[in-house]
């Protein structure tokens, strides 16, 4: 039997500095969740068709491809849906108008990707019945608005000091992303190439991409 093709997905790793301590937004997947139940994760989920039709705000120096922009939009949408926190700015969202994107349109907002940096990507093992090709975008001290109000998908949703977050029950991919953040955070800037985590015959493999 051939391996299941991974679905595109994106997570937003929100970071903030409070009294000299870096905190990260995380929540615990519900025990009934089909994918990694009971583990602490970053907000995120699969790429939806409308994410490809959304206009995102980009920095003038951005070289993001349409595919990357769609993943950025997905990360921002999923974060809003799961946490109530919104990373957006005024603009015309374009033709996508269903569900969450309809709410963006009604508010005259577009997802604000200017603050996002692609830190890492990871592919679920071939033997897994549910597979994702996940991209992890960071946003450090980004101008998010709203109050944390979980949708029920993430429990114990809160800002955790980075050192404490590394002690939470997480899967290996989340642990790897937290380690990358810890090693790279420097004056509120996450530097370095994109980390790539995948598996070969069940063994994790880590490499870096320019």
mmCIF file of N, CA, C and O in Angstrom, residues 21-84:
data_model
loop_
_atom_site.group_PDB
_atom_site.id
_atom_site.type_symbol
_atom_site.label_atom_id
_atom_site.label_comp_id
_atom_site.label_asym_id
_atom_site.label_seq_id
_atom_site.Cartn_x
_atom_site.Cartn_y
_atom_site.Cartn_z
ATOM 1 N N UNK A 21 11.041 38.345 29.355
ATOM 2 C CA UNK A 21 10.848 36.914 29.159
ATOM 3 C C UNK A 21 10.079 36.680 27.858
ATOM 4 O O UNK A 21 9.056 37.321 27.616
ATOM 5 N N UNK A 22 10.583 35.782 27.010
ATOM 6 C CA UNK A 22 9.887 35.445 25.767
ATOM 7 C C UNK A 22 8.817 34.405 26.062
ATOM 8 O O UNK A 22 9.090 33.360 26.661
ATOM 9 N N UNK A 23 7.585 34.706 25.629
ATOM 10 C CA UNK A 23 6.456 33.802 25.818
ATOM 11 C C UNK A 23 5.939 33.329 24.469
ATOM 12 O O UNK A 23 6.039 34.042 23.471
ATOM 13 N N UNK A 24 5.361 32.140 24.450
ATOM 14 C CA UNK A 24 4.819 31.564 23.223
ATOM 15 C C UNK A 24 3.377 31.139 23.468
ATOM 16 O O UNK A 24 3.048 30.626 24.544
ATOM 17 N N UNK A 25 2.517 31.366 22.487
ATOM 18 C CA UNK A 25 1.113 30.986 22.600
ATOM 19 C C UNK A 25 0.948 29.519 22.204
ATOM 20 O O UNK A 25 1.287 29.134 21.091
ATOM 21 N N UNK A 26 0.417 28.714 23.131
ATOM 22 C CA UNK A 26 0.192 27.300 22.863
ATOM 23 C C UNK A 26 -1.092 26.838 23.542
ATOM 24 O O UNK A 26 -1.597 27.491 24.460
ATOM 25 N N UNK A 27 -1.625 25.724 23.072
ATOM 26 C CA UNK A 27 -2.799 25.131 23.684
ATOM 27 C C UNK A 27 -2.728 23.622 23.553
ATOM 28 O O UNK A 27 -1.949 23.090 22.758
ATOM 29 N N UNK A 28 -3.570 22.927 24.316
ATOM 30 C CA UNK A 28 -3.567 21.466 24.319
ATOM 31 C C UNK A 28 -4.720 20.930 23.472
ATOM 32 O O UNK A 28 -5.870 21.332 23.660
ATOM 33 N N UNK A 29 -4.393 20.055 22.531
ATOM 34 C CA UNK A 29 -5.422 19.446 21.708
ATOM 35 C C UNK A 29 -6.379 18.637 22.576
ATOM 36 O O UNK A 29 -5.972 17.961 23.508
ATOM 37 N N UNK A 30 -7.666 18.723 22.241
ATOM 38 C CA UNK A 30 -8.682 17.976 22.969
ATOM 39 C C UNK A 30 -8.407 16.479 22.843
ATOM 40 O O UNK A 30 -7.869 16.012 21.831
ATOM 41 N N UNK A 31 -8.768 15.716 23.856
ATOM 42 C CA UNK A 31 -8.519 14.273 23.845
ATOM 43 C C UNK A 31 -9.267 13.561 22.728
ATOM 44 O O UNK A 31 -8.896 12.455 22.325
ATOM 45 N N UNK A 32 -10.330 14.186 22.211
ATOM 46 C CA UNK A 32 -11.095 13.581 21.114
ATOM 47 C C UNK A 32 -10.575 13.984 19.744
ATOM 48 O O UNK A 32 -11.120 13.575 18.724
ATOM 49 N N UNK A 33 -9.541 14.824 19.720
ATOM 50 C CA UNK A 33 -9.017 15.290 18.438
ATOM 51 C C UNK A 33 -8.345 14.129 17.709
ATOM 52 O O UNK A 33 -7.615 13.332 18.302
ATOM 53 N N UNK A 34 -8.595 14.038 16.392
ATOM 54 C CA UNK A 34 -8.066 12.909 15.611
ATOM 55 C C UNK A 34 -6.556 12.966 15.431
ATOM 56 O O UNK A 34 -5.915 11.931 15.237
ATOM 57 N N UNK A 35 -5.982 14.183 15.504
ATOM 58 C CA UNK A 35 -4.553 14.335 15.256
ATOM 59 C C UNK A 35 -3.870 14.845 16.516
ATOM 60 O O UNK A 35 -4.240 15.875 17.060
ATOM 61 N N UNK A 36 -2.878 14.131 16.999
ATOM 62 C CA UNK A 36 -2.101 14.419 18.208
ATOM 63 C C UNK A 36 -2.982 14.899 19.380
ATOM 64 O O UNK A 36 -2.806 16.015 19.876
ATOM 65 N N UNK A 37 -3.919 14.065 19.863
ATOM 66 C CA UNK A 37 -4.747 14.449 21.011
ATOM 67 C C UNK A 37 -3.916 14.609 22.275
ATOM 68 O O UNK A 37 -2.890 13.938 22.463
ATOM 69 N N UNK A 38 -4.353 15.538 23.130
ATOM 70 C CA UNK A 38 -3.756 15.780 24.455
ATOM 71 C C UNK A 38 -2.368 16.408 24.433
ATOM 72 O O UNK A 38 -1.817 16.704 25.491
ATOM 73 N N UNK A 39 -1.787 16.631 23.274
ATOM 74 C CA UNK A 39 -0.466 17.250 23.204
ATOM 75 C C UNK A 39 -0.604 18.764 23.039
ATOM 76 O O UNK A 39 -1.565 19.258 22.442
ATOM 77 N N UNK A 40 0.351 19.504 23.575
ATOM 78 C CA UNK A 40 0.376 20.954 23.380
ATOM 79 C C UNK A 40 0.927 21.264 21.991
ATOM 80 O O UNK A 40 1.905 20.653 21.541
ATOM 81 N N UNK A 41 0.270 22.219 21.328
ATOM 82 C CA UNK A 41 0.632 22.576 19.958
ATOM 83 C C UNK A 41 0.502 24.082 19.778
ATOM 84 O O UNK A 41 -0.023 24.792 20.634
ATOM 85 N N UNK A 42 0.967 24.552 18.639
ATOM 86 C CA UNK A 42 0.745 25.931 18.224
ATOM 87 C C UNK A 42 -0.572 25.988 17.441
ATOM 88 O O UNK A 42 -0.972 24.992 16.829
ATOM 89 N N UNK A 43 -1.249 27.115 17.409
ATOM 90 C CA UNK A 43 -2.453 27.215 16.576
ATOM 91 C C UNK A 43 -2.119 26.919 15.116
ATOM 92 O O UNK A 43 -1.078 27.339 14.607
ATOM 93 N N UNK A 44 -3.002 26.206 14.446
ATOM 94 C CA UNK A 44 -2.751 25.893 13.039
ATOM 95 C C UNK A 44 -3.688 24.837 12.522
ATOM 96 O O UNK A 44 -4.518 24.283 13.259
ATOM 97 N N UNK A 45 -3.574 24.563 11.234
ATOM 98 C CA UNK A 45 -4.425 23.553 10.612
ATOM 99 C C UNK A 45 -4.167 23.460 9.124
ATOM 100 O O UNK A 45 -3.231 24.068 8.594
ATOM 101 N N UNK A 46 -5.016 22.730 8.454
ATOM 102 C CA UNK A 46 -4.816 22.460 7.032
ATOM 103 C C UNK A 46 -5.146 23.669 6.165
ATOM 104 O O UNK A 46 -5.938 24.541 6.532
ATOM 105 N N UNK A 47 -4.536 23.698 5.003
ATOM 106 C CA UNK A 47 -4.785 24.738 4.009
ATOM 107 C C UNK A 47 -6.151 24.520 3.377
ATOM 108 O O UNK A 47 -6.480 23.413 2.942
ATOM 109 N N UNK A 48 -6.968 25.563 3.332
ATOM 110 C CA UNK A 48 -8.278 25.506 2.684
ATOM 111 C C UNK A 48 -8.198 26.148 1.300
ATOM 112 O O UNK A 48 -7.321 26.977 1.031
ATOM 113 N N UNK A 49 -9.146 25.773 0.439
ATOM 114 C CA UNK A 49 -9.135 26.292 -0.932
ATOM 115 C C UNK A 49 -9.195 27.816 -0.952
ATOM 116 O O UNK A 49 -8.503 28.472 -1.747
ATOM 117 N N UNK A 50 -10.015 28.422 -0.079
ATOM 118 C CA UNK A 50 -10.153 29.882 -0.091
ATOM 119 C C UNK A 50 -8.885 30.597 0.360
ATOM 120 O O UNK A 50 -8.708 31.781 0.061
ATOM 121 N N UNK A 51 -8.007 29.892 1.084
ATOM 122 C CA UNK A 51 -6.758 30.527 1.505
ATOM 123 C C UNK A 51 -5.911 30.930 0.296
ATOM 124 O O UNK A 51 -5.106 31.852 0.380
ATOM 125 N N UNK A 52 -6.104 30.227 -0.805
ATOM 126 C CA UNK A 52 -5.343 30.533 -2.023
ATOM 127 C C UNK A 52 -5.887 31.770 -2.743
ATOM 128 O O UNK A 52 -5.230 32.305 -3.639
ATOM 129 N N UNK A 53 -7.078 32.209 -2.373
ATOM 130 C CA UNK A 53 -7.721 33.336 -3.057
ATOM 131 C C UNK A 53 -7.648 34.630 -2.260
ATOM 132 O O UNK A 53 -8.133 35.673 -2.712
ATOM 133 N N UNK A 54 -7.030 34.555 -1.096
ATOM 134 C CA UNK A 54 -6.997 35.707 -0.200
ATOM 135 C C UNK A 54 -5.833 36.637 -0.531
ATOM 136 O O UNK A 54 -4.723 36.186 -0.809
ATOM 137 N N UNK A 55 -6.082 37.928 -0.481
ATOM 138 C CA UNK A 55 -5.021 38.924 -0.600
ATOM 139 C C UNK A 55 -4.415 39.139 0.777
ATOM 140 O O UNK A 55 -5.131 39.374 1.753
ATOM 141 N N UNK A 56 -3.097 39.019 0.886
ATOM 142 C CA UNK A 56 -2.419 39.234 2.161
ATOM 143 C C UNK A 56 -1.540 40.468 2.084
ATOM 144 O O UNK A 56 -1.060 40.840 1.013
ATOM 145 N N UNK A 57 -1.340 41.109 3.228
ATOM 146 C CA UNK A 57 -0.441 42.258 3.302
ATOM 147 C C UNK A 57 0.990 41.748 3.426
ATOM 148 O O UNK A 57 1.296 40.965 4.329
ATOM 149 N N UNK A 58 1.862 42.172 2.520
ATOM 150 C CA UNK A 58 3.254 41.736 2.491
ATOM 151 C C UNK A 58 4.171 42.947 2.643
ATOM 152 O O UNK A 58 3.812 44.067 2.288
ATOM 153 N N UNK A 59 5.369 42.715 3.168
ATOM 154 C CA UNK A 59 6.351 43.789 3.244
ATOM 155 C C UNK A 59 6.874 44.085 1.843
ATOM 156 O O UNK A 59 6.792 43.245 0.943
ATOM 157 N N UNK A 60 7.423 45.278 1.665
ATOM 158 C CA UNK A 60 7.904 45.690 0.349
ATOM 159 C C UNK A 60 9.027 44.792 -0.148
ATOM 160 O O UNK A 60 9.208 44.612 -1.352
ATOM 161 N N UNK A 61 9.775 44.200 0.776
ATOM 162 C CA UNK A 61 10.905 43.353 0.394
ATOM 163 C C UNK A 61 10.534 41.873 0.300
ATOM 164 O O UNK A 61 11.398 41.029 0.053
ATOM 165 N N UNK A 62 9.272 41.556 0.483
ATOM 166 C CA UNK A 62 8.859 40.149 0.503
ATOM 167 C C UNK A 62 9.031 39.494 -0.868
ATOM 168 O O UNK A 62 8.726 40.078 -1.900
ATOM 169 N N UNK A 63 9.510 38.262 -0.847
ATOM 170 C CA UNK A 63 9.641 37.472 -2.074
ATOM 171 C C UNK A 63 8.754 36.232 -1.997
ATOM 172 O O UNK A 63 8.991 35.244 -2.689
ATOM 173 N N UNK A 64 7.741 36.292 -1.144
ATOM 174 C CA UNK A 64 6.856 35.143 -0.938
ATOM 175 C C UNK A 64 6.121 34.790 -2.222
ATOM 176 O O UNK A 64 5.597 35.651 -2.921
ATOM 177 N N UNK A 65 6.100 33.505 -2.533
ATOM 178 C CA UNK A 65 5.368 33.018 -3.702
ATOM 179 C C UNK A 65 3.882 32.945 -3.368
ATOM 180 O O UNK A 65 3.499 32.984 -2.194
ATOM 181 N N UNK A 66 3.013 32.818 -4.396
ATOM 182 C CA UNK A 66 1.583 32.650 -4.112
ATOM 183 C C UNK A 66 1.307 31.463 -3.191
ATOM 184 O O UNK A 66 0.416 31.533 -2.336
ATOM 185 N N UNK A 67 2.061 30.381 -3.336
ATOM 186 C CA UNK A 67 1.864 29.211 -2.476
ATOM 187 C C UNK A 67 2.191 29.550 -1.019
ATOM 188 O O UNK A 67 1.459 29.158 -0.101
ATOM 189 N N UNK A 68 3.280 30.287 -0.803
ATOM 190 C CA UNK A 68 3.655 30.677 0.559
ATOM 191 C C UNK A 68 2.646 31.648 1.135
ATOM 192 O O UNK A 68 2.276 31.555 2.311
ATOM 193 N N UNK A 69 2.161 32.584 0.331
ATOM 194 C CA UNK A 69 1.162 33.544 0.797
ATOM 195 C C UNK A 69 -0.116 32.832 1.234
ATOM 196 O O UNK A 69 -0.743 33.219 2.226
ATOM 197 N N UNK A 70 -0.506 31.787 0.517
ATOM 198 C CA UNK A 70 -1.696 31.021 0.895
ATOM 199 C C UNK A 70 -1.486 30.342 2.242
ATOM 200 O O UNK A 70 -2.395 30.302 3.088
ATOM 201 N N UNK A 71 -0.291 29.809 2.472
ATOM 202 C CA UNK A 71 0.013 29.166 3.746
ATOM 203 C C UNK A 71 0.068 30.184 4.881
ATOM 204 O O UNK A 71 -0.386 29.907 6.001
ATOM 205 N N UNK A 72 0.591 31.365 4.610
ATOM 206 C CA UNK A 72 0.583 32.434 5.613
ATOM 207 C C UNK A 72 -0.847 32.785 5.993
ATOM 208 O O UNK A 72 -1.175 32.965 7.172
ATOM 209 N N UNK A 73 -1.703 32.895 4.973
ATOM 210 C CA UNK A 73 -3.113 33.199 5.223
ATOM 211 C C UNK A 73 -3.760 32.111 6.068
ATOM 212 O O UNK A 73 -4.520 32.392 7.000
ATOM 213 N N UNK A 74 -3.452 30.858 5.767
ATOM 214 C CA UNK A 74 -4.016 29.739 6.523
ATOM 215 C C UNK A 74 -3.585 29.801 7.987
ATOM 216 O O UNK A 74 -4.393 29.563 8.896
ATOM 217 N N UNK A 75 -2.317 30.108 8.230
ATOM 218 C CA UNK A 75 -1.814 30.188 9.599
ATOM 219 C C UNK A 75 -2.527 31.289 10.386
ATOM 220 O O UNK A 75 -2.899 31.106 11.554
ATOM 221 N N UNK A 76 -2.740 32.431 9.749
ATOM 222 C CA UNK A 76 -3.410 33.551 10.413
ATOM 223 C C UNK A 76 -4.884 33.225 10.638
ATOM 224 O O UNK A 76 -5.453 33.521 11.703
ATOM 225 N N UNK A 77 -5.532 32.611 9.649
ATOM 226 C CA UNK A 77 -6.959 32.240 9.788
ATOM 227 C C UNK A 77 -7.145 31.228 10.911
ATOM 228 O O UNK A 77 -8.028 31.395 11.769
ATOM 229 N N UNK A 78 -6.340 30.172 10.906
ATOM 230 C CA UNK A 78 -6.472 29.136 11.924
ATOM 231 C C UNK A 78 -6.235 29.707 13.328
ATOM 232 O O UNK A 78 -6.915 29.329 14.287
ATOM 233 N N UNK A 79 -5.280 30.606 13.451
ATOM 234 C CA UNK A 79 -5.001 31.223 14.748
ATOM 235 C C UNK A 79 -6.202 32.019 15.230
ATOM 236 O O UNK A 79 -6.576 31.952 16.413
ATOM 237 N N UNK A 80 -6.830 32.762 14.338
ATOM 238 C CA UNK A 80 -8.021 33.531 14.701
ATOM 239 C C UNK A 80 -9.156 32.602 15.110
ATOM 240 O O UNK A 80 -9.839 32.828 16.121
ATOM 241 N N UNK A 81 -9.359 31.530 14.358
ATOM 242 C CA UNK A 81 -10.443 30.594 14.650
ATOM 243 C C UNK A 81 -10.228 29.863 15.974
ATOM 244 O O UNK A 81 -11.187 29.618 16.719
ATOM 245 N N UNK A 82 -8.983 29.503 16.272
ATOM 246 C CA UNK A 82 -8.705 28.681 17.450
ATOM 247 C C UNK A 82 -8.426 29.476 18.714
ATOM 248 O O UNK A 82 -8.590 28.933 19.822
ATOM 249 N N UNK A 83 -8.011 30.744 18.560
ATOM 250 C CA UNK A 83 -7.617 31.509 19.746
ATOM 251 C C UNK A 83 -8.356 32.833 19.924
ATOM 252 O O UNK A 83 -8.307 33.408 21.016
ATOM 253 N N UNK A 84 -8.967 33.349 18.867
ATOM 254 C CA UNK A 84 -9.608 34.652 18.950
ATOM 255 C C UNK A 84 -8.660 35.803 18.710
ATOM 256 O O UNK A 84 -9.082 36.961 18.681
#
